[in-house]
Amino acid sequence: MRIFQTVAEIQKYLLEINELRHTSVGFVPTMGALHDGHLSLIAASKTKTAITVCSIFVNPTQFNDKQDFDKYPIQIDRDLELLLSAGCDVVFVPNVEEIYPNGTLEKTGIDLGFIGKTLDAAHRPGHFEGVLQVVKRLLDIVQPDILFIGQKDYQQCMVLTKLVEHYQLPVQIEICPTLREQDGLAMSSRNARLNAEERIAAVQLSKALFTIKEHIHHADLLALIKEQLETLHQNRLISVEYIVAVNGKTLQTIDSYQENTPITLLIAAKVGDVRLIDNVIVS
Ligand code: AMP
């Protein structure tokens, strides 16, 4: 496994490899503190491409909350061990100056329309602008054939699809399913910040979504959501930002079940002071 810290080094290496073997490159961008969810993206990349590149970069421009950034878990040695065992070929671990040599102010300015205004975009102002900025830069550096991302970040998948469309980038996007802990909690680097009591509470987020999905065909959707919201609010550790059913293609809110409409359920909530998100596709 090759590890690079600078843009010049990784680009030189990927160029050489490409000249030698005309090989396909899969790319898995991450913020580190890796778990099995991340490793499933590496595994997916390994089945579809010849060279798998993973980046670890905690991007400061996508954090609207400074405390969240300061407390983001960092465990680079363990991450590198995990990537080595997963068979990752190349790891890119740049610092902020490598990614933003001209400072962090220059954003893509892509108009995301409604998906740039709703849900996480509304609750985390500037977040997706930061995501667009860093992923555009990383794609320019790595120039992969396939970008592997997780459905866990549902809205982010839509944002990155827009990014690729906007610049007509020659990269395919592969969205991989959400990996969960045994009790159903979606794996997330932020789970490491939950204390024992919060960890027990956190499972209620996915439970709420699965309960709605289970009953959606034969119950009033808004009443179902309200019931789950009330159950969540009974736990003093949980503070819900949103729990909604949306059209899975547009993110417009849906208030009744319709058979031919793609439906996704999404939740964002703080458990203690850790913000978690999750989603479940209904149809
Ligand atoms: P992050 O390090 O949180 O920025 O995540 C890096 C990539 O891993 C993103 O594409 C995420 O959507 C994906 N990811 C995060 N959690 C999971 C999970 N539980 N299952 C599958 N993919 C995930």
PDB file of C-alpha atoms and ligand atoms in Angstrom:
ATOM      1  CA  MET A   1       0.000   0.000   0.000  1.00  0.00           C
ATOM      2  CA  ARG A   2       1.410   3.369  -1.024  1.00  0.00           C
ATOM      3  CA  ILE A   3       0.805   6.403   1.193  1.00  0.00           C
ATOM      4  CA  PHE A   4       1.074   9.951  -0.153  1.00  0.00           C
ATOM      5  CA  GLN A   5       0.780  13.289   1.581  1.00  0.00           C
ATOM      6  CA  THR A   6       1.250  15.658  -1.320  1.00  0.00           C
ATOM      7  CA  VAL A   7      -0.679  16.288  -4.512  1.00  0.00           C
ATOM      8  CA  ALA A   8       2.485  16.210  -6.600  1.00  0.00           C
ATOM      9  CA  GLU A   9       3.488  12.763  -5.314  1.00  0.00           C
ATOM     10  CA  ILE A  10       0.143  11.046  -5.718  1.00  0.00           C
ATOM     11  CA  GLN A  11      -0.407  12.527  -9.166  1.00  0.00           C
ATOM     12  CA  LYS A  12       3.042  11.414 -10.325  1.00  0.00           C
ATOM     13  CA  TYR A  13       2.378   7.887  -9.050  1.00  0.00           C
ATOM     14  CA  LEU A  14      -1.094   7.584 -10.612  1.00  0.00           C
ATOM     15  CA  LEU A  15       0.173   8.968 -13.906  1.00  0.00           C
ATOM     16  CA  GLU A  16       3.032   6.455 -14.003  1.00  0.00           C
ATOM     17  CA  ILE A  17       0.710   3.563 -13.214  1.00  0.00           C
ATOM     18  CA  ASN A  18      -1.729   4.661 -15.871  1.00  0.00           C
ATOM     19  CA  GLU A  19       0.998   4.984 -18.502  1.00  0.00           C
ATOM     20  CA  LEU A  20       2.265   1.517 -17.661  1.00  0.00           C
ATOM     21  CA  ARG A  21      -0.998  -0.342 -17.399  1.00  0.00           C
ATOM     22  CA  HIS A  22      -3.915   1.856 -18.542  1.00  0.00           C
ATOM     23  CA  THR A  23      -5.604   0.836 -15.404  1.00  0.00           C
ATOM     24  CA  SER A  24      -8.969   1.710 -13.868  1.00  0.00           C
ATOM     25  CA  VAL A  25      -9.009   3.701 -10.642  1.00  0.00           C
ATOM     26  CA  GLY A  26     -11.650   3.559  -7.910  1.00  0.00           C
ATOM     27  CA  PHE A  27     -11.783   6.338  -5.348  1.00  0.00           C
ATOM     28  CA  VAL A  28     -13.171   6.337  -1.797  1.00  0.00           C
ATOM     29  CA  PRO A  29     -12.969   9.766  -0.145  1.00  0.00           C
ATOM     30  CA  THR A  30     -13.287   9.674   3.671  1.00  0.00           C
ATOM     31  CA  MET A  31     -12.685  11.750   6.759  1.00  0.00           C
ATOM     32  CA  GLY A  32     -10.987   8.837   8.525  1.00  0.00           C
ATOM     33  CA  ALA A  33     -11.917   7.155  11.818  1.00  0.00           C
ATOM     34  CA  LEU A  34     -12.710   4.266   9.538  1.00  0.00           C
ATOM     35  CA  HIS A  35     -15.301   1.586  10.245  1.00  0.00           C
ATOM     36  CA  ASP A  36     -16.747  -1.351   8.323  1.00  0.00           C
ATOM     37  CA  GLY A  37     -18.992   1.005   6.320  1.00  0.00           C
ATOM     38  CA  HIS A  38     -15.936   2.694   4.840  1.00  0.00           C
ATOM     39  CA  LEU A  39     -14.256  -0.663   4.300  1.00  0.00           C
ATOM     40  CA  SER A  40     -17.296  -1.890   2.361  1.00  0.00           C
ATOM     41  CA  LEU A  41     -16.672   0.933  -0.113  1.00  0.00           C
ATOM     42  CA  ILE A  42     -13.039  -0.172  -0.430  1.00  0.00           C
ATOM     43  CA  ALA A  43     -14.259  -3.744  -1.037  1.00  0.00           C
ATOM     44  CA  ALA A  44     -16.726  -2.525  -3.679  1.00  0.00           C
ATOM     45  CA  SER A  45     -13.966  -0.571  -5.398  1.00  0.00           C
ATOM     46  CA  LYS A  46     -11.674  -3.591  -5.392  1.00  0.00           C
ATOM     47  CA  THR A  47     -14.249  -5.701  -7.182  1.00  0.00           C
ATOM     48  CA  LYS A  48     -14.785  -3.096  -9.918  1.00  0.00           C
ATOM     49  CA  THR A  49     -11.445  -1.376 -10.461  1.00  0.00           C
ATOM     50  CA  ALA A  50      -7.766  -2.322 -10.641  1.00  0.00           C
ATOM     51  CA  ILE A  51      -6.435   0.352  -8.275  1.00  0.00           C
ATOM     52  CA  THR A  52      -8.289   1.581  -5.197  1.00  0.00           C
ATOM     53  CA  VAL A  53      -7.420   4.988  -3.804  1.00  0.00           C
ATOM     54  CA  CYS A  54      -8.717   6.124  -0.409  1.00  0.00           C
ATOM     55  CA  SER A  55      -8.299   9.647   0.909  1.00  0.00           C
ATOM     56  CA  ILE A  56      -8.390  10.627   4.557  1.00  0.00           C
ATOM     57  CA  PHE A  57      -8.992  14.329   5.021  1.00  0.00           C
ATOM     58  CA  VAL A  58     -11.117  15.998   7.666  1.00  0.00           C
ATOM     59  CA  ASN A  59     -12.329  18.849   5.526  1.00  0.00           C
ATOM     60  CA  PRO A  60     -12.662  22.011   7.624  1.00  0.00           C
ATOM     61  CA  THR A  61     -14.901  23.779   5.093  1.00  0.00           C
ATOM     62  CA  GLN A  62     -17.813  21.349   5.473  1.00  0.00           C
ATOM     63  CA  PHE A  63     -18.187  21.801   9.221  1.00  0.00           C
ATOM     64  CA  ASN A  64     -20.672  24.501  10.145  1.00  0.00           C
ATOM     65  CA  ASP A  65     -20.120  23.704  13.829  1.00  0.00           C
ATOM     66  CA  LYS A  66     -16.587  24.346  15.090  1.00  0.00           C
ATOM     67  CA  GLN A  67     -17.035  22.003  18.060  1.00  0.00           C
ATOM     68  CA  ASP A  68     -18.044  19.181  15.730  1.00  0.00           C
ATOM     69  CA  PHE A  69     -14.840  19.782  13.738  1.00  0.00           C
ATOM     70  CA  ASP A  70     -12.650  20.012  16.839  1.00  0.00           C
ATOM     71  CA  LYS A  71     -14.110  16.807  18.260  1.00  0.00           C
ATOM     72  CA  TYR A  72     -14.083  14.822  15.024  1.00  0.00           C
ATOM     73  CA  PRO A  73     -12.333  11.501  15.866  1.00  0.00           C
ATOM     74  CA  ILE A  74      -8.840  11.091  14.398  1.00  0.00           C
ATOM     75  CA  GLN A  75      -7.024   7.740  14.452  1.00  0.00           C
ATOM     76  CA  ILE A  76      -4.736   7.719  11.478  1.00  0.00           C
ATOM     77  CA  ASP A  77      -2.480   4.787  12.496  1.00  0.00           C
ATOM     78  CA  ARG A  78      -5.459   2.503  13.019  1.00  0.00           C
ATOM     79  CA  ASP A  79      -7.007   3.717   9.738  1.00  0.00           C
ATOM     80  CA  LEU A  80      -3.852   2.836   7.818  1.00  0.00           C
ATOM     81  CA  GLU A  81      -3.796  -0.638   9.374  1.00  0.00           C
ATOM     82  CA  LEU A  82      -7.441  -1.182   8.402  1.00  0.00           C
ATOM     83  CA  LEU A  83      -6.820  -0.004   4.849  1.00  0.00           C
ATOM     84  CA  LEU A  84      -3.789  -2.276   4.540  1.00  0.00           C
ATOM     85  CA  SER A  85      -5.813  -5.311   5.658  1.00  0.00           C
ATOM     86  CA  ALA A  86      -8.646  -4.313   3.320  1.00  0.00           C
ATOM     87  CA  GLY A  87      -6.225  -4.390   0.381  1.00  0.00           C
ATOM     88  CA  CYS A  88      -6.381  -0.676  -0.423  1.00  0.00           C
ATOM     89  CA  ASP A  89      -3.674   0.231  -2.933  1.00  0.00           C
ATOM     90  CA  VAL A  90      -3.138   3.946  -2.397  1.00  0.00           C
ATOM     91  CA  VAL A  91      -3.897   6.231   0.550  1.00  0.00           C
ATOM     92  CA  PHE A  92      -3.876   9.989   0.219  1.00  0.00           C
ATOM     93  CA  VAL A  93      -3.464  11.846   3.508  1.00  0.00           C
ATOM     94  CA  PRO A  94      -3.054  15.516   2.613  1.00  0.00           C
ATOM     95  CA  ASN A  95      -2.960  18.491   4.959  1.00  0.00           C
ATOM     96  CA  VAL A  96      -5.166  21.562   4.554  1.00  0.00           C
ATOM     97  CA  GLU A  97      -2.528  23.489   2.566  1.00  0.00           C
ATOM     98  CA  GLU A  98      -2.253  20.706  -0.016  1.00  0.00           C
ATOM     99  CA  ILE A  99      -5.990  20.713  -0.609  1.00  0.00           C
ATOM    100  CA  TYR A 100      -6.453  24.483  -0.417  1.00  0.00           C
ATOM    101  CA  PRO A 101      -3.183  26.109  -1.579  1.00  0.00           C
ATOM    102  CA  ASN A 102      -5.057  29.357  -2.276  1.00  0.00           C
ATOM    103  CA  GLY A 103      -7.028  29.338   0.942  1.00  0.00           C
ATOM    104  CA  THR A 104     -10.464  27.925   1.611  1.00  0.00           C
ATOM    105  CA  LEU A 105     -12.681  30.715   0.327  1.00  0.00           C
ATOM    106  CA  GLU A 106     -13.052  29.639  -3.291  1.00  0.00           C
ATOM    107  CA  LYS A 107     -16.250  27.561  -3.566  1.00  0.00           C
ATOM    108  CA  THR A 108     -17.725  25.880  -6.666  1.00  0.00           C
ATOM    109  CA  GLY A 109     -20.802  28.105  -6.722  1.00  0.00           C
ATOM    110  CA  ILE A 110     -22.919  25.265  -8.143  1.00  0.00           C
ATOM    111  CA  ASP A 111     -26.626  25.938  -7.785  1.00  0.00           C
ATOM    112  CA  LEU A 112     -28.051  22.816  -6.175  1.00  0.00           C
ATOM    113  CA  GLY A 113     -31.629  24.048  -6.366  1.00  0.00           C
ATOM    114  CA  PHE A 114     -34.003  22.567  -3.799  1.00  0.00           C
ATOM    115  CA  ILE A 115     -31.579  19.847  -2.665  1.00  0.00           C
ATOM    116  CA  GLY A 116     -29.217  22.643  -1.624  1.00  0.00           C
ATOM    117  CA  LYS A 117     -31.875  24.243   0.544  1.00  0.00           C
ATOM    118  CA  THR A 118     -33.637  21.433   2.375  1.00  0.00           C
ATOM    119  CA  LEU A 119     -32.855  18.975   5.205  1.00  0.00           C
ATOM    120  CA  ASP A 120     -29.120  18.969   5.992  1.00  0.00           C
ATOM    121  CA  ALA A 121     -28.580  21.988   3.741  1.00  0.00           C
ATOM    122  CA  ALA A 122     -31.009  23.954   5.919  1.00  0.00           C
ATOM    123  CA  HIS A 123     -29.696  22.594   9.215  1.00  0.00           C
ATOM    124  CA  ARG A 124     -25.992  22.831   8.372  1.00  0.00           C
ATOM    125  CA  PRO A 125     -25.538  26.090   6.424  1.00  0.00           C
ATOM    126  CA  GLY A 126     -22.493  25.927   4.166  1.00  0.00           C
ATOM    127  CA  HIS A 127     -22.027  22.189   4.659  1.00  0.00           C
ATOM    128  CA  PHE A 128     -22.701  21.052   1.095  1.00  0.00           C
ATOM    129  CA  GLU A 129     -20.748  23.969  -0.365  1.00  0.00           C
ATOM    130  CA  GLY A 130     -17.774  22.578   1.588  1.00  0.00           C
ATOM    131  CA  VAL A 131     -18.494  19.034   0.400  1.00  0.00           C
ATOM    132  CA  LEU A 132     -18.661  20.191  -3.240  1.00  0.00           C
ATOM    133  CA  GLN A 133     -15.451  22.165  -2.817  1.00  0.00           C
ATOM    134  CA  VAL A 134     -13.422  19.296  -1.353  1.00  0.00           C
ATOM    135  CA  VAL A 135     -14.764  16.516  -3.575  1.00  0.00           C
ATOM    136  CA  LYS A 136     -14.202  18.587  -6.734  1.00  0.00           C
ATOM    137  CA  ARG A 137     -10.621  19.177  -5.647  1.00  0.00           C
ATOM    138  CA  LEU A 138     -10.073  15.505  -4.757  1.00  0.00           C
ATOM    139  CA  LEU A 139     -11.586  14.329  -8.060  1.00  0.00           C
ATOM    140  CA  ASP A 140      -9.297  16.719  -9.948  1.00  0.00           C
ATOM    141  CA  ILE A 141      -6.309  15.249  -8.120  1.00  0.00           C
ATOM    142  CA  VAL A 142      -7.167  11.536  -8.316  1.00  0.00           C
ATOM    143  CA  GLN A 143      -9.149  11.507 -11.592  1.00  0.00           C
ATOM    144  CA  PRO A 144     -10.846   8.193 -10.819  1.00  0.00           C
ATOM    145  CA  ASP A 145     -13.014   6.133 -13.137  1.00  0.00           C
ATOM    146  CA  ILE A 146     -15.487   5.298 -10.357  1.00  0.00           C
ATOM    147  CA  LEU A 147     -16.312   7.264  -7.211  1.00  0.00           C
ATOM    148  CA  PHE A 148     -17.622   5.077  -4.379  1.00  0.00           C
ATOM    149  CA  ILE A 149     -19.922   6.769  -1.858  1.00  0.00           C
ATOM    150  CA  GLY A 150     -22.345   5.621   0.831  1.00  0.00           C
ATOM    151  CA  GLN A 151     -26.138   5.800   0.788  1.00  0.00           C
ATOM    152  CA  LYS A 152     -25.775   6.591   4.513  1.00  0.00           C
ATOM    153  CA  ASP A 153     -25.262  10.198   3.354  1.00  0.00           C
ATOM    154  CA  TYR A 154     -28.311  10.242   1.104  1.00  0.00           C
ATOM    155  CA  GLN A 155     -28.474  13.949   0.349  1.00  0.00           C
ATOM    156  CA  GLN A 156     -24.708  14.039  -0.159  1.00  0.00           C
ATOM    157  CA  CYS A 157     -25.064  11.354  -2.847  1.00  0.00           C
ATOM    158  CA  MET A 158     -27.506  13.639  -4.673  1.00  0.00           C
ATOM    159  CA  VAL A 159     -25.196  16.626  -4.252  1.00  0.00           C
ATOM    160  CA  LEU A 160     -22.226  14.706  -5.656  1.00  0.00           C
ATOM    161  CA  THR A 161     -24.290  13.456  -8.574  1.00  0.00           C
ATOM    162  CA  LYS A 162     -25.027  17.128  -9.361  1.00  0.00           C
ATOM    163  CA  LEU A 163     -21.316  17.932  -9.087  1.00  0.00           C
ATOM    164  CA  VAL A 164     -20.411  15.287 -11.659  1.00  0.00           C
ATOM    165  CA  GLU A 165     -23.240  16.416 -13.964  1.00  0.00           C
ATOM    166  CA  HIS A 166     -22.356  20.101 -13.606  1.00  0.00           C
ATOM    167  CA  TYR A 167     -18.726  19.663 -14.718  1.00  0.00           C
ATOM    168  CA  GLN A 168     -19.540  16.654 -16.937  1.00  0.00           C
ATOM    169  CA  LEU A 169     -16.749  14.806 -15.165  1.00  0.00           C
ATOM    170  CA  PRO A 170     -15.744  11.471 -16.729  1.00  0.00           C
ATOM    171  CA  VAL A 171     -16.432   9.572 -13.534  1.00  0.00           C
ATOM    172  CA  GLN A 172     -19.114   7.064 -12.669  1.00  0.00           C
ATOM    173  CA  ILE A 173     -20.770   7.190  -9.251  1.00  0.00           C
ATOM    174  CA  GLU A 174     -21.410   3.988  -7.350  1.00  0.00           C
ATOM    175  CA  ILE A 175     -23.693   4.300  -4.324  1.00  0.00           C
ATOM    176  CA  CYS A 176     -23.123   1.557  -1.751  1.00  0.00           C
ATOM    177  CA  PRO A 177     -25.631   0.398   0.892  1.00  0.00           C
ATOM    178  CA  THR A 178     -25.463   1.532   4.514  1.00  0.00           C
ATOM    179  CA  LEU A 179     -23.676  -0.821   6.867  1.00  0.00           C
ATOM    180  CA  ARG A 180     -25.256  -1.118  10.320  1.00  0.00           C
ATOM    181  CA  GLU A 181     -24.284  -2.353  13.739  1.00  0.00           C
ATOM    182  CA  GLN A 182     -26.073  -5.532  14.840  1.00  0.00           C
ATOM    183  CA  ASP A 183     -28.821  -3.570  16.584  1.00  0.00           C
ATOM    184  CA  GLY A 184     -29.488  -1.453  13.483  1.00  0.00           C
ATOM    185  CA  LEU A 185     -27.542   1.737  14.256  1.00  0.00           C
ATOM    186  CA  ALA A 186     -25.956   3.040  11.055  1.00  0.00           C
ATOM    187  CA  MET A 187     -22.170   2.875  11.321  1.00  0.00           C
ATOM    188  CA  SER A 188     -20.630   6.311  11.597  1.00  0.00           C
ATOM    189  CA  SER A 189     -17.297   7.729  12.721  1.00  0.00           C
ATOM    190  CA  ARG A 190     -19.264   9.942  15.090  1.00  0.00           C
ATOM    191  CA  ASN A 191     -20.633   6.880  16.943  1.00  0.00           C
ATOM    192  CA  ALA A 192     -17.226   6.711  18.653  1.00  0.00           C
ATOM    193  CA  ARG A 193     -18.173   9.902  20.485  1.00  0.00           C
ATOM    194  CA  LEU A 194     -21.293   8.408  22.088  1.00  0.00           C
ATOM    195  CA  ASN A 195     -21.059   7.371  25.737  1.00  0.00           C
ATOM    196  CA  ALA A 196     -22.647   4.077  26.831  1.00  0.00           C
ATOM    197  CA  GLU A 197     -26.039   5.626  27.598  1.00  0.00           C
ATOM    198  CA  GLU A 198     -26.091   7.621  24.345  1.00  0.00           C
ATOM    199  CA  ARG A 199     -25.093   4.544  22.353  1.00  0.00           C
ATOM    200  CA  ILE A 200     -28.162   2.736  23.679  1.00  0.00           C
ATOM    201  CA  ALA A 201     -30.365   5.728  22.844  1.00  0.00           C
ATOM    202  CA  ALA A 202     -28.896   6.109  19.335  1.00  0.00           C
ATOM    203  CA  VAL A 203     -30.456   2.884  18.097  1.00  0.00           C
ATOM    204  CA  GLN A 204     -33.868   4.536  18.359  1.00  0.00           C
ATOM    205  CA  LEU A 205     -33.109   6.612  15.256  1.00  0.00           C
ATOM    206  CA  SER A 206     -32.953   3.642  12.897  1.00  0.00           C
ATOM    207  CA  LYS A 207     -35.752   1.913  14.803  1.00  0.00           C
ATOM    208  CA  ALA A 208     -38.036   4.882  14.110  1.00  0.00           C
ATOM    209  CA  LEU A 209     -37.277   4.719  10.376  1.00  0.00           C
ATOM    210  CA  PHE A 210     -37.750   0.961  10.165  1.00  0.00           C
ATOM    211  CA  THR A 211     -41.037   1.178  12.084  1.00  0.00           C
ATOM    212  CA  ILE A 212     -42.366   3.795   9.672  1.00  0.00           C
ATOM    213  CA  LYS A 213     -41.257   1.688   6.713  1.00  0.00           C
ATOM    214  CA  GLU A 214     -42.980  -1.376   8.170  1.00  0.00           C
ATOM    215  CA  HIS A 215     -46.352   0.353   8.558  1.00  0.00           C
ATOM    216  CA  ILE A 216     -46.248   2.821   5.666  1.00  0.00           C
ATOM    217  CA  HIS A 217     -48.498   0.755   3.375  1.00  0.00           C
ATOM    218  CA  HIS A 218     -51.473   0.656   5.720  1.00  0.00           C
ATOM    219  CA  ALA A 219     -51.305   3.681   8.001  1.00  0.00           C
ATOM    220  CA  ASP A 220     -51.580   7.473   7.804  1.00  0.00           C
ATOM    221  CA  LEU A 221     -48.019   8.561   6.994  1.00  0.00           C
ATOM    222  CA  LEU A 222     -48.000  11.861   8.895  1.00  0.00           C
ATOM    223  CA  ALA A 223     -49.559  10.216  11.958  1.00  0.00           C
ATOM    224  CA  LEU A 224     -46.920   7.481  11.770  1.00  0.00           C
ATOM    225  CA  ILE A 225     -44.102  10.013  11.650  1.00  0.00           C
ATOM    226  CA  LYS A 226     -45.640  12.036  14.503  1.00  0.00           C
ATOM    227  CA  GLU A 227     -45.888   8.919  16.647  1.00  0.00           C
ATOM    228  CA  GLN A 228     -42.211   8.091  16.083  1.00  0.00           C
ATOM    229  CA  LEU A 229     -41.202  11.668  16.773  1.00  0.00           C
ATOM    230  CA  GLU A 230     -43.060  11.581  20.077  1.00  0.00           C
ATOM    231  CA  THR A 231     -41.410   8.285  21.017  1.00  0.00           C
ATOM    232  CA  LEU A 232     -37.980   9.754  20.209  1.00  0.00           C
ATOM    233  CA  HIS A 233     -38.715  12.876  22.230  1.00  0.00           C
ATOM    234  CA  GLN A 234     -39.500  10.764  25.276  1.00  0.00           C
ATOM    235  CA  ASN A 235     -35.775  10.054  25.472  1.00  0.00           C
ATOM    236  CA  ARG A 236     -34.084  13.067  27.107  1.00  0.00           C
ATOM    237  CA  LEU A 237     -30.802  12.334  25.277  1.00  0.00           C
ATOM    238  CA  ILE A 238     -32.361  12.658  21.820  1.00  0.00           C
ATOM    239  CA  SER A 239     -33.160  15.918  20.088  1.00  0.00           C
ATOM    240  CA  VAL A 240     -34.596  15.458  16.587  1.00  0.00           C
ATOM    241  CA  GLU A 241     -33.792  17.987  13.848  1.00  0.00           C
ATOM    242  CA  TYR A 242     -35.964  16.318  11.249  1.00  0.00           C
ATOM    243  CA  ILE A 243     -37.691  13.037  10.540  1.00  0.00           C
ATOM    244  CA  VAL A 244     -39.434  13.047   7.175  1.00  0.00           C
ATOM    245  CA  ALA A 245     -40.659  11.047   4.239  1.00  0.00           C
ATOM    246  CA  VAL A 246     -39.484  12.520   0.953  1.00  0.00           C
ATOM    247  CA  ASN A 247     -39.588  11.823  -2.736  1.00  0.00           C
ATOM    248  CA  GLY A 248     -36.306   9.940  -3.110  1.00  0.00           C
ATOM    249  CA  LYS A 249     -35.464  11.735  -6.363  1.00  0.00           C
ATOM    250  CA  THR A 250     -36.344  15.323  -5.462  1.00  0.00           C
ATOM    251  CA  LEU A 251     -36.304  15.453  -1.632  1.00  0.00           C
ATOM    252  CA  GLN A 252     -39.718  17.124  -1.681  1.00  0.00           C
ATOM    253  CA  THR A 253     -41.714  16.167   1.411  1.00  0.00           C
ATOM    254  CA  ILE A 254     -44.359  13.501   0.976  1.00  0.00           C
ATOM    255  CA  ASP A 255     -47.350  13.351   3.295  1.00  0.00           C
ATOM    256  CA  SER A 256     -49.116  10.259   2.063  1.00  0.00           C
ATOM    257  CA  TYR A 257     -47.970   6.939   0.707  1.00  0.00           C
ATOM    258  CA  GLN A 258     -48.215   6.560  -3.062  1.00  0.00           C
ATOM    259  CA  GLU A 259     -47.271   3.327  -4.687  1.00  0.00           C
ATOM    260  CA  ASN A 260     -45.499   4.750  -7.722  1.00  0.00           C
ATOM    261  CA  THR A 261     -43.504   7.450  -5.971  1.00  0.00           C
ATOM    262  CA  PRO A 262     -39.947   6.693  -4.820  1.00  0.00           C
ATOM    263  CA  ILE A 263     -39.945   7.254  -1.068  1.00  0.00           C
ATOM    264  CA  THR A 264     -37.025   7.699   1.309  1.00  0.00           C
ATOM    265  CA  LEU A 265     -37.262   8.257   5.057  1.00  0.00           C
ATOM    266  CA  LEU A 266     -34.607  10.492   6.580  1.00  0.00           C
ATOM    267  CA  ILE A 267     -33.692  11.459  10.111  1.00  0.00           C
ATOM    268  CA  ALA A 268     -31.179  13.823  11.701  1.00  0.00           C
ATOM    269  CA  ALA A 269     -30.932  14.054  15.462  1.00  0.00           C
ATOM    270  CA  LYS A 270     -28.536  14.917  18.214  1.00  0.00           C
ATOM    271  CA  VAL A 271     -27.872  12.179  20.716  1.00  0.00           C
ATOM    272  CA  GLY A 272     -26.197  13.975  23.584  1.00  0.00           C
ATOM    273  CA  ASP A 273     -24.138  16.462  21.625  1.00  0.00           C
ATOM    274  CA  VAL A 274     -23.371  14.091  18.741  1.00  0.00           C
ATOM    275  CA  ARG A 275     -25.276  14.779  15.532  1.00  0.00           C
ATOM    276  CA  LEU A 276     -26.275  11.610  13.675  1.00  0.00           C
ATOM    277  CA  ILE A 277     -28.091  11.044  10.379  1.00  0.00           C
ATOM    278  CA  ASP A 278     -29.710   7.990   8.870  1.00  0.00           C
ATOM    279  CA  ASN A 279     -32.100   7.047   6.082  1.00  0.00           C
ATOM    280  CA  VAL A 280     -34.064   4.126   4.745  1.00  0.00           C
ATOM    281  CA  ILE A 281     -35.327   3.712   1.192  1.00  0.00           C
ATOM    282  CA  VAL A 282     -38.945   2.540   1.170  1.00  0.00           C
ATOM    283  CA  SER A 283     -39.448   2.173  -2.561  1.00  0.00           C
TER     284      SER A 283
HETATM  285  P1  AMP B   1     -17.124  10.030   5.961  1.00  0.00           P
HETATM  286  O1  AMP B   1     -15.787   9.542   6.441  1.00  0.00           O
HETATM  287  O2  AMP B   1     -18.156  10.057   7.038  1.00  0.00           O
HETATM  288  O3  AMP B   1     -17.023  11.311   5.178  1.00  0.00           O
HETATM  289  O4  AMP B   1     -17.642   8.930   4.940  1.00  0.00           O
HETATM  290  C1  AMP B   1     -16.890   8.564   3.822  1.00  0.00           C
HETATM  291  C2  AMP B   1     -17.740   7.720   2.908  1.00  0.00           C
HETATM  292  O5  AMP B   1     -18.194   6.555   3.610  1.00  0.00           O
HETATM  293  C3  AMP B   1     -19.010   8.461   2.444  1.00  0.00           C
HETATM  294  O6  AMP B   1     -19.254   8.148   1.093  1.00  0.00           O
HETATM  295  C4  AMP B   1     -20.071   7.885   3.356  1.00  0.00           C
HETATM  296  O7  AMP B   1     -21.370   7.934   2.804  1.00  0.00           O
HETATM  297  C5  AMP B   1     -19.596   6.451   3.506  1.00  0.00           C
HETATM  298  N1  AMP B   1     -20.160   5.851   4.714  1.00  0.00           N
HETATM  299  C6  AMP B   1     -20.233   6.408   5.956  1.00  0.00           C
HETATM  300  N2  AMP B   1     -20.888   5.597   6.801  1.00  0.00           N
HETATM  301  C7  AMP B   1     -21.248   4.494   6.082  1.00  0.00           C
HETATM  302  C8  AMP B   1     -21.967   3.297   6.384  1.00  0.00           C
HETATM  303  N3  AMP B   1     -22.446   3.065   7.599  1.00  0.00           N
HETATM  304  N4  AMP B   1     -22.157   2.385   5.403  1.00  0.00           N
HETATM  305  C9  AMP B   1     -21.682   2.631   4.139  1.00  0.00           C
HETATM  306  N5  AMP B   1     -20.997   3.727   3.788  1.00  0.00           N
HETATM  307  C10 AMP B   1     -20.788   4.659   4.742  1.00  0.00           C
END
